[in-house]
Short mmCIF file of C-alpha atoms in Angstrom, two decimals:
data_model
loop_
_atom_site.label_atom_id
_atom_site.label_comp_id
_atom_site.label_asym_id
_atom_site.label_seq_id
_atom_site.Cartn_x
_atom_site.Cartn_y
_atom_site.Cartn_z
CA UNK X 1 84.45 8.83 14.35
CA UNK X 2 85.38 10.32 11.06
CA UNK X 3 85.16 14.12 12.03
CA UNK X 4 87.59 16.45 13.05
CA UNK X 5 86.03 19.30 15.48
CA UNK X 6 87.06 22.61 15.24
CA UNK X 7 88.82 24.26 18.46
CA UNK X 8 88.41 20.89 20.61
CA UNK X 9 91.02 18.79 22.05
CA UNK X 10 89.32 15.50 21.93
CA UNK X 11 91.11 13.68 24.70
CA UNK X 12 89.88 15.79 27.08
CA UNK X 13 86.82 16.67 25.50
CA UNK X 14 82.97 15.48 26.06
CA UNK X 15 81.55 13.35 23.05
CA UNK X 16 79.70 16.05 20.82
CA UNK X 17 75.45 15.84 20.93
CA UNK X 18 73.78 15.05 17.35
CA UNK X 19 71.08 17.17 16.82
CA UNK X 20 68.12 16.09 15.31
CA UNK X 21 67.02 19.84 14.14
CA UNK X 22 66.34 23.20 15.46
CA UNK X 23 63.66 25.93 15.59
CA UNK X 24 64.11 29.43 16.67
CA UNK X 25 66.32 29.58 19.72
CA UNK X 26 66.23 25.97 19.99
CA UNK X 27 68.70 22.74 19.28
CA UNK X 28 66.46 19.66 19.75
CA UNK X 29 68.94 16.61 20.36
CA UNK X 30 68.45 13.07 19.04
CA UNK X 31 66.41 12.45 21.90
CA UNK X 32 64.14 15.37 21.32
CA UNK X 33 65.42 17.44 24.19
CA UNK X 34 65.56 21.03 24.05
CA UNK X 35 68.48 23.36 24.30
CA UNK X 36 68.51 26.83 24.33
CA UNK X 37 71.35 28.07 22.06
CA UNK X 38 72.47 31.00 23.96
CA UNK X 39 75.02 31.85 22.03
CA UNK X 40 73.69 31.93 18.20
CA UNK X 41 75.55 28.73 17.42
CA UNK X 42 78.93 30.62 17.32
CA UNK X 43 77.27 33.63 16.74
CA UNK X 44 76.01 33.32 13.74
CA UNK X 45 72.26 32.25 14.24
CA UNK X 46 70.89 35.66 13.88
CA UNK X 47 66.84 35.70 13.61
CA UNK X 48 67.16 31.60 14.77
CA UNK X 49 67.39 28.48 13.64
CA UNK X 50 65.50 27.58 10.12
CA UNK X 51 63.81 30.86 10.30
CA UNK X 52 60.79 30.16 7.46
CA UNK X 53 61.54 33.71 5.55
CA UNK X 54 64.78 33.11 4.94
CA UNK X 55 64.34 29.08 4.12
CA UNK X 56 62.40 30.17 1.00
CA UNK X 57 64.11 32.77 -0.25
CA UNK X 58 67.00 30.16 -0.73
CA UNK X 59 64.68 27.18 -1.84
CA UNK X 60 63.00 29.82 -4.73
CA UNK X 61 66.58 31.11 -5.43
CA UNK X 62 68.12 27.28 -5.99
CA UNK X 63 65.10 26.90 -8.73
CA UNK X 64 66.35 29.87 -10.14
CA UNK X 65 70.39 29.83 -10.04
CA UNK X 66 72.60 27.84 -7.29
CA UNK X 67 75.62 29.30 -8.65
CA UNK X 68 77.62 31.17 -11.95
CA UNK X 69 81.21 32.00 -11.85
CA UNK X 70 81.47 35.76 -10.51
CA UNK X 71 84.48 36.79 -12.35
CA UNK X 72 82.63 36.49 -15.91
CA UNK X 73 79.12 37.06 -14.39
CA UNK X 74 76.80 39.01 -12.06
CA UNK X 75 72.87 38.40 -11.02
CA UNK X 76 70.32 40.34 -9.14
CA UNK X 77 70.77 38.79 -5.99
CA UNK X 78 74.55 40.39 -5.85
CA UNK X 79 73.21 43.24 -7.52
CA UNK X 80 70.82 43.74 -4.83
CA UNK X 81 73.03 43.14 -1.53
CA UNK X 82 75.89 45.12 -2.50
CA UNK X 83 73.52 47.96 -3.79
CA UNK X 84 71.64 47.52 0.33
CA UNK X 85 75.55 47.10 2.14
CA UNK X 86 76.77 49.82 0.10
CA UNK X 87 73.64 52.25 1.64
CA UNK X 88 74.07 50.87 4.91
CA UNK X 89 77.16 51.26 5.13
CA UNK X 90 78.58 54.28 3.44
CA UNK X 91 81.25 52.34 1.19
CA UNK X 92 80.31 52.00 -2.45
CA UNK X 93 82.33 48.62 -3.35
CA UNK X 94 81.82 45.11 -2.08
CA UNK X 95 84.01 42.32 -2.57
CA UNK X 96 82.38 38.51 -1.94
CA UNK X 97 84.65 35.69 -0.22
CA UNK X 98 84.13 32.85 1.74
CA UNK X 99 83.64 33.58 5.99
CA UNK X 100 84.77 36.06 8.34
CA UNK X 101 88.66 34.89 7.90
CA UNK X 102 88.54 35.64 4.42
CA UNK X 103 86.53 39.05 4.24
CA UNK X 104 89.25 39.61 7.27
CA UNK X 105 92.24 38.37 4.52
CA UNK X 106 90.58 40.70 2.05
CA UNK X 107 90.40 43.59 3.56
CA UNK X 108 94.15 43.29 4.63
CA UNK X 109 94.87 42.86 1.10
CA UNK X 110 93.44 45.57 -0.33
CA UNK X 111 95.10 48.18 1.95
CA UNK X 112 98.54 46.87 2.04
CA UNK X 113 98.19 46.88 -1.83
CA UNK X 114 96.59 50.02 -1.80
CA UNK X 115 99.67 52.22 -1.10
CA UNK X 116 101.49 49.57 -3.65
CA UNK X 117 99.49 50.51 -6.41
CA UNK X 118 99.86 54.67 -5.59
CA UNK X 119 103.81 54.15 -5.14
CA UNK X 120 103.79 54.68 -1.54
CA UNK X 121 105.75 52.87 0.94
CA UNK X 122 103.76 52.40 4.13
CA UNK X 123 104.69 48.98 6.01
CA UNK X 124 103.68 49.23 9.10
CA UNK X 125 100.44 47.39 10.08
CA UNK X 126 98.40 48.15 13.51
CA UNK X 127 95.95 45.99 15.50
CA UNK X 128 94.96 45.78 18.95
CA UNK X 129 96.34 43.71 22.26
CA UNK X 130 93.28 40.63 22.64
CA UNK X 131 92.58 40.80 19.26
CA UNK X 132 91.20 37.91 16.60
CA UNK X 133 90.63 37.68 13.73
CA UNK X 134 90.65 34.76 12.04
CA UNK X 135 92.47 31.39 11.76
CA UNK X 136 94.28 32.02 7.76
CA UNK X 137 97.65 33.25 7.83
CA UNK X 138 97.17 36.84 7.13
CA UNK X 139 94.21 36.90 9.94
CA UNK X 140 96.09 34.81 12.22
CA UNK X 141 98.88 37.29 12.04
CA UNK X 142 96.57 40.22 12.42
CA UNK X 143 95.12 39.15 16.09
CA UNK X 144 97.13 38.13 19.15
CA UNK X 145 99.88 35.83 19.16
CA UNK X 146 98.72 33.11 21.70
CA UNK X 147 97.93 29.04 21.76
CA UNK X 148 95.93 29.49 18.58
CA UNK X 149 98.84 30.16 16.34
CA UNK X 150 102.12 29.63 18.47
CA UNK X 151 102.76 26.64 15.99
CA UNK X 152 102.97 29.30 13.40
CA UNK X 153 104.44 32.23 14.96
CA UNK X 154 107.82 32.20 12.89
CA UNK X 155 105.66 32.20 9.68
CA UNK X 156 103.48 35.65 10.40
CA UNK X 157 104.63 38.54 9.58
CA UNK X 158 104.69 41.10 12.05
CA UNK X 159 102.64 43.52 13.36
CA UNK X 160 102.55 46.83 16.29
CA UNK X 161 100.18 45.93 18.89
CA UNK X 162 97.83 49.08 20.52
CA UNK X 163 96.58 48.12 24.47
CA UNK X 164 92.72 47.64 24.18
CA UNK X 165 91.39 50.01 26.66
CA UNK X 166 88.17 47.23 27.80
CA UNK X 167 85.46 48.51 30.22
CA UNK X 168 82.92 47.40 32.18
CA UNK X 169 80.42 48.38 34.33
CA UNK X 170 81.71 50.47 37.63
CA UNK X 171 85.27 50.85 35.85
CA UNK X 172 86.53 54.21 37.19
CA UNK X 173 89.81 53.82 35.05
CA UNK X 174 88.29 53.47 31.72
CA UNK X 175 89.66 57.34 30.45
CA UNK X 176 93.00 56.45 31.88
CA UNK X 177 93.28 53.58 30.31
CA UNK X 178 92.44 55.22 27.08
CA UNK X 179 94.75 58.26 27.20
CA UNK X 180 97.55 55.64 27.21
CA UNK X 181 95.86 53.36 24.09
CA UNK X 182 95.44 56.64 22.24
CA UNK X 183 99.02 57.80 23.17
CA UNK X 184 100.71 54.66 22.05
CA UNK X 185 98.74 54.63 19.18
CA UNK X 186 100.09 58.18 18.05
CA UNK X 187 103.41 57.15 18.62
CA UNK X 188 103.44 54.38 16.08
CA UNK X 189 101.91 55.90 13.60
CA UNK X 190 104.42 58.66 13.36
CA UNK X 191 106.36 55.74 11.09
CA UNK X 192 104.25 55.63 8.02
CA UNK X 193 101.28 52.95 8.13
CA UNK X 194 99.46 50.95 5.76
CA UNK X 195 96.42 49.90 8.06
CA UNK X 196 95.19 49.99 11.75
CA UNK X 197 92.12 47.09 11.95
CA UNK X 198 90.27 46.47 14.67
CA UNK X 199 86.83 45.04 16.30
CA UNK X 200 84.56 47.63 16.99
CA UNK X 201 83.01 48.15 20.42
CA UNK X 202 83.38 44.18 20.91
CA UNK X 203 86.64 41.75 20.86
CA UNK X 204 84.74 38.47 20.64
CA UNK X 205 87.01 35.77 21.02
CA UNK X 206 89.48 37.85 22.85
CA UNK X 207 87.08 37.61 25.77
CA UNK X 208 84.22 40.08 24.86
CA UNK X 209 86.27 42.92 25.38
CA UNK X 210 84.18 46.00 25.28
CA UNK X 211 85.00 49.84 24.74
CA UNK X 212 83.57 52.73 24.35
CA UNK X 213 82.18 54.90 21.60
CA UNK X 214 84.62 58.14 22.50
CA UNK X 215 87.71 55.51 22.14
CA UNK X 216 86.76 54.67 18.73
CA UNK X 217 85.81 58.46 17.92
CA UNK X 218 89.50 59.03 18.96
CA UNK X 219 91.01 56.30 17.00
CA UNK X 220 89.47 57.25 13.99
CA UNK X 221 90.40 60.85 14.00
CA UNK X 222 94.34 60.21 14.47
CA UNK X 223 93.89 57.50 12.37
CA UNK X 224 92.42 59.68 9.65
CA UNK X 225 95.07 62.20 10.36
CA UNK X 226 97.71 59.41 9.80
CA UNK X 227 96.49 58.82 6.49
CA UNK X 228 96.83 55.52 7.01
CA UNK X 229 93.33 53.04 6.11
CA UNK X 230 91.28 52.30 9.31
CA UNK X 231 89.59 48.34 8.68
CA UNK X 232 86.41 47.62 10.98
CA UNK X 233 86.47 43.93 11.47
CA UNK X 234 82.63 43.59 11.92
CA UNK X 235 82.33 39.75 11.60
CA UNK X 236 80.90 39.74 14.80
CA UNK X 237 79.47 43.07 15.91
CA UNK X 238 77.49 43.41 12.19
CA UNK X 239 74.08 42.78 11.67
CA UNK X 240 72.51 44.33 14.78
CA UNK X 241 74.70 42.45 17.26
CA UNK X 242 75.77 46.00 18.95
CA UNK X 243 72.61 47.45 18.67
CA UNK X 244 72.56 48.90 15.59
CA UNK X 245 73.06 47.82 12.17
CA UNK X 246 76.85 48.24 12.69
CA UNK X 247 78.84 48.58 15.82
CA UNK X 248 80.34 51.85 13.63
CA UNK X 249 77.31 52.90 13.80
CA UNK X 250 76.76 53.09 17.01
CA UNK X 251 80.11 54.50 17.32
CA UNK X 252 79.95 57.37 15.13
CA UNK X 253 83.09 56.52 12.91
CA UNK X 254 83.03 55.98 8.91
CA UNK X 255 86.00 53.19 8.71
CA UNK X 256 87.84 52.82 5.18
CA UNK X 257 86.99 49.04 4.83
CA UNK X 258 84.55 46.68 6.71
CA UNK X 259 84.88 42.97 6.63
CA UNK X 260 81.77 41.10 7.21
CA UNK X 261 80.12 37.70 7.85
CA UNK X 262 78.47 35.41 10.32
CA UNK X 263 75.25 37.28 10.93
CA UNK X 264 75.36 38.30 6.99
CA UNK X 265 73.00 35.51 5.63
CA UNK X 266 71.26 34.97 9.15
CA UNK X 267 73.91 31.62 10.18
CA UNK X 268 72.43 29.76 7.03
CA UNK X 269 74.95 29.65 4.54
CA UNK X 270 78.67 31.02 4.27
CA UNK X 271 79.76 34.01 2.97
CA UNK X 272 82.30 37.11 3.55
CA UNK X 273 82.16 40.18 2.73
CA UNK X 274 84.77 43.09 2.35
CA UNK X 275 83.12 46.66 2.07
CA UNK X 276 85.80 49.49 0.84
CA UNK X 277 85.51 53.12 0.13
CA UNK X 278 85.63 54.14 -4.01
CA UNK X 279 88.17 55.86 -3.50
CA UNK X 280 90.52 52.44 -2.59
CA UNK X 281 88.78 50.85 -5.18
CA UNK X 282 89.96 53.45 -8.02
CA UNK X 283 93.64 52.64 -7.01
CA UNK X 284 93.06 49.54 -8.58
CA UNK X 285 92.22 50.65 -11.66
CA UNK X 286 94.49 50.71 -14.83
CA UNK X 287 95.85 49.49 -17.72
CA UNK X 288 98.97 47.90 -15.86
CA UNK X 289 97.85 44.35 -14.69
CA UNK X 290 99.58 44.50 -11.46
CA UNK X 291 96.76 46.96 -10.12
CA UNK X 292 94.82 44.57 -10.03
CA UNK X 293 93.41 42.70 -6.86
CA UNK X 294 93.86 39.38 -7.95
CA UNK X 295 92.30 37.20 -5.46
CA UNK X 296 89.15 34.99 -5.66
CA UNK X 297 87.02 32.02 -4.47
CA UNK X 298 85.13 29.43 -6.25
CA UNK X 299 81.64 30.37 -4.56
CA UNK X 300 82.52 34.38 -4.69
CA UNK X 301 78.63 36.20 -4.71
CA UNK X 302 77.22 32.53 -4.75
CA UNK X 303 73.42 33.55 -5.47
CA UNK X 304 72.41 31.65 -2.61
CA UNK X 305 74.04 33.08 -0.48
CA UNK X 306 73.44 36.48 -1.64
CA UNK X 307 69.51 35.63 -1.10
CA UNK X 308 70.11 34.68 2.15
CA UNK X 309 72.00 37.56 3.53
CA UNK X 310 69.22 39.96 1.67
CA UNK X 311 66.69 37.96 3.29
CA UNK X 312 67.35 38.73 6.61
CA UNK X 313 68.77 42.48 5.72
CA UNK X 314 64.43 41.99 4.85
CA UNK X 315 63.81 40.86 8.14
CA UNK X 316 66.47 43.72 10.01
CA UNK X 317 64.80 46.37 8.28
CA UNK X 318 60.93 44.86 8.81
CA UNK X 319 61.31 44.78 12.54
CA UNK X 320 64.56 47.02 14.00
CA UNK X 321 63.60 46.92 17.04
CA UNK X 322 64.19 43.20 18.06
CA UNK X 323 67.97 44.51 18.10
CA UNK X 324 67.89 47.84 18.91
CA UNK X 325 66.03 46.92 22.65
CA UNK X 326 67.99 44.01 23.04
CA UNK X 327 70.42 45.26 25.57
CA UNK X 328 67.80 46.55 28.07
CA UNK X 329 66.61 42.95 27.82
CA UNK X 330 69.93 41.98 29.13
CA UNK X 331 70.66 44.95 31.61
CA UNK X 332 67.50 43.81 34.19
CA UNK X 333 69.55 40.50 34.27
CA UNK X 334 72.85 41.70 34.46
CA UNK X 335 71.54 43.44 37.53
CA UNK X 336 71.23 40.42 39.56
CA UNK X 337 73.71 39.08 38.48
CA UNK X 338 75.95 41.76 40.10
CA UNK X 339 75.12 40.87 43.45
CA UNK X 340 76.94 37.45 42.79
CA UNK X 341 80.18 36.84 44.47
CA UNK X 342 81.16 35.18 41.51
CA UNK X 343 81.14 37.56 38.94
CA UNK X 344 83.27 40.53 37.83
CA UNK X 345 83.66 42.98 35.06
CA UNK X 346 80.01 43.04 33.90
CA UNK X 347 79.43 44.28 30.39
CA UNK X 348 76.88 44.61 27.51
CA UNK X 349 76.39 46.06 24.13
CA UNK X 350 73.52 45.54 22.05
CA UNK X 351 72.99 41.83 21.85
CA UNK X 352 76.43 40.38 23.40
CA UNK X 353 76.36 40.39 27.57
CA UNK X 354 79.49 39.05 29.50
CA UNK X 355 80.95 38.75 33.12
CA UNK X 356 84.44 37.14 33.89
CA UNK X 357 83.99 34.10 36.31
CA UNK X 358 85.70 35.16 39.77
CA UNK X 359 88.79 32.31 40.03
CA UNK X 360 91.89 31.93 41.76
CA UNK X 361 93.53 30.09 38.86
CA UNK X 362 95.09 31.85 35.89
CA UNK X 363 92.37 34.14 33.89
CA UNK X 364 92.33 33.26 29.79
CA UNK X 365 91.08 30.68 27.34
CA UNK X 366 92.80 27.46 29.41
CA UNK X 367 90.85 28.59 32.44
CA UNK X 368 88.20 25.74 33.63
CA UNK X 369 86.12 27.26 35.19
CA UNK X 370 83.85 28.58 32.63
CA UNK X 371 84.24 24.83 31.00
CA UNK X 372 82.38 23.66 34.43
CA UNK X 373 79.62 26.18 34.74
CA UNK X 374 78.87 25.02 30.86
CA UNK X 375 78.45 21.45 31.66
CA UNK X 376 76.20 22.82 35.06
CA UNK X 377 74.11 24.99 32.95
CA UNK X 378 73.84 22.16 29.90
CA UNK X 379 72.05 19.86 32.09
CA UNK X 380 69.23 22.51 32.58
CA UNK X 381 68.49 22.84 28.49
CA UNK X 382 70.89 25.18 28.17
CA UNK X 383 74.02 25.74 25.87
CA UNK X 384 77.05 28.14 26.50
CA UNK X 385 80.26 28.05 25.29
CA UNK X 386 82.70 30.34 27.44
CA UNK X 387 86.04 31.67 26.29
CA UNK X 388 88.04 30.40 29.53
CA UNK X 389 86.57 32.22 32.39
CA UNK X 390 84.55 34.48 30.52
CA UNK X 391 80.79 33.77 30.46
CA UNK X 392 78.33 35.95 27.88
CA UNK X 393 75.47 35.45 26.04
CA UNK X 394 74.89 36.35 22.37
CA UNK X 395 71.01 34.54 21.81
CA UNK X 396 69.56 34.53 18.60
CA UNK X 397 67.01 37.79 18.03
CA UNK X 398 63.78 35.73 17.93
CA UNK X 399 64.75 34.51 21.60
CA UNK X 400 61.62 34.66 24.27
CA UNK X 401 61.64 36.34 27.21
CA UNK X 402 61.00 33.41 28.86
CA UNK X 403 63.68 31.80 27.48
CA UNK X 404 66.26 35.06 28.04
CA UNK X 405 65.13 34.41 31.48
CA UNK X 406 65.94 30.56 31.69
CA UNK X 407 68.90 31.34 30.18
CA UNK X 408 70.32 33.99 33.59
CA UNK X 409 68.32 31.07 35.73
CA UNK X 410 70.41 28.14 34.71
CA UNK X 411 74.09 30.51 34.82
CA UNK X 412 72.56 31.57 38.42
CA UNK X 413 71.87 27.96 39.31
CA UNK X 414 74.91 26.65 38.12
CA UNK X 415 77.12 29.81 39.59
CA UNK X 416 75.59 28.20 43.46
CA UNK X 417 76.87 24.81 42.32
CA UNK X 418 80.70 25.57 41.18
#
């Protein structure tokens, strides 16, 4: 009775289930049944739940050093992960913070101050139609203005919006639809621009808005051209999710700064990070104090952390393949699921599969339909949390195949029963 849920209305919402603990793909309630967490417990479960590896690397690490202020103080567990993210990911700076919001928050920070500190007016910032991300201020303002932040909307500062060209399987429009993204796109940044963010490959909470690889290839180079600093908000799609390491990756784009989280310490403890070129990080360099980034948290590179997210870069690296096949483990499924009346718009990349729920009512978050094929599927050991009438799947890496399977059975079954 004392807790507050995040993103619930509780009038209209079904108690919450205690759980007792959980094992790999599995939440076992108080009453020891079984759920299958299809969807990485916000998507942040990445090798599963109370995966052994990383358990003791935290447990030794806590004997060692829980925590040291960062400002004054490094250790070799930072050391060590910005040393990996840097190779990984082609930027040679890392900046610690809290979650996804605040690597998000970063990131925006550092290229809006960017042009500041070289004397260089550039206002403008760009992000994408269906975009999120992040409930603070500066992230809320950065994705789409809808229910989320209406409340706040005369307190956000403003921001161009670029249509999000999403695809899906059988889409003959998709090249159409992105000669008028990239078109708008070049139009804006004709006025001088600070920053152009976006998700790459995948909008999550937008509604698992997918594009492709040629888009982003596109984006990049007028981007680049623009001068202006491209931000890769990979708090979702890092980590393997996409099917590699990084969605940019995959793509074949070098962004100027990369926020990260969520899969970063394999969903066991919290912890952003905001990658950025050398270059950017020079600008802040100086004897005149106001070049300096002055921003902070009280558990910035918090060594526990920091052995958690190298733990399971340990356990990425030992076996690549449990991400980089995922999506043909999908695709078999997704096949059957085409022949169902009841599904549109069927998509996958890497890890993440989707489908929009066929519905006569409005399509978005306040939809209910995707609300009723979750309690359907729940009763069959199976939890899915759909964004309005969009249904996908994001499972933890360690998930079976028998339990991938279960998971298409009970959506099937409960598909025959709305």
């Amino acid at each position: 009775p004392n807790i507050w849920p995040p993103f619930t209305q509780v009038s209209t919402s079904t108690p919450p289930k205690r759980v007792s603990k959980a094992k790999g793909a599995l939440l076992i309630l108080e009453n020891n049944d079984p759920l299958i967490d299809a969807i990485s417990s916000w998507w942040v479960t990445l090798h599963g739940h109370s995966n052994e590896y990383i358990a003791k690397a935290i447990s030794n690490q806590a004997l060692e050093n829980e925590q040291v202020i960062f400002a004054d103080f490094i250790h070799p567990q930072a050391e060590n992960l910005a040393k990996r993210l840097s190779k990984s990911t082609g930027l040679e700076r890392l900046f610690f913070s809290d979650n996804g919001s605040t690597a998000v928050e970063v990131a925006l920070k550092i290229a809006y101050q960017f042009w500041k500190n070289k004397g260089e007016e550039r206002s403008q910032i760009i992000a994408f139609d269906g975009s999120y991300h992040g409930d603070t201020f500066g992230a809320m303002a950065l994705g789409e203005r809808n229910l989320f932040n209406s409340p706040f909307e005369d307190m956000l500062f403003p921001v161009k919006r670029v249509s999000w060209p999403a695809t899906w399987w059988g889409d003959d429009d998709v090249e159409n639809k992105e000669r008028n993204a990239i078109s708008e796109l070049e139009k804006l940044l004709q006025t001088p621009t600070s920053l152009v963010i976006m998700e790459p490959l995948v909008q999550g909470a937008g509604g698992m808005s997918m594009v492709r690889s040629e888009f982003l290839k596109k984006i990049e180079k007028i981007v680049k051209q623009s001068e202006a600093l491209l931000i890769a908000d990979e708090v979702l799609t890092g980590f393997g999710r996409c099917g590699s390491l990084f969605a940019f990756n995959r793509a074949g784009i070098q962004p100027d700064l990369i926020s990260l989280s969520k899969g970063l310490t394999g969903g066991f403890l919290p912890m952003g990070v905001t990658m950025a070129s050398e270059r950017i990080f020079e600008a802040f360099i100086g004897d005149n104090p106001n070049l300096t980034l002055w921003h902070g948290h009280s558990f910035t590179g918090n060594p526990l952390g920091c052995a958690a997210a190298n733990a399971s870069l340990d356990l990425l690296e030992m076996h690549p393949e449990k991400y980089k096949t995922f999506e043909s483990r999908h695709i078999q499924h997704l096949e059957e699921l085409t022949k169902n009346k009841k599904t549109t718009n069927i998509r996958v990349t890497g890890n993440i599969a989707a489908f929009d729920l066929v519905t006569e009512t409005p399509k978005g978050y306040l939809n209910n339909a995707g609300r009723v094929l979750k309690e359907k599927v729940l009763k069959m050991g199976v939890f899915i949390r759909p964004l309005g009438n969009v249904v996908y799947l994001i499972p933890p890496l360690c998930i079976t195949n028998n339990e991938l399977e279960k998971c298409y059975w009970a959506i099937n079954k409960g598909l025959q029963e709305i």
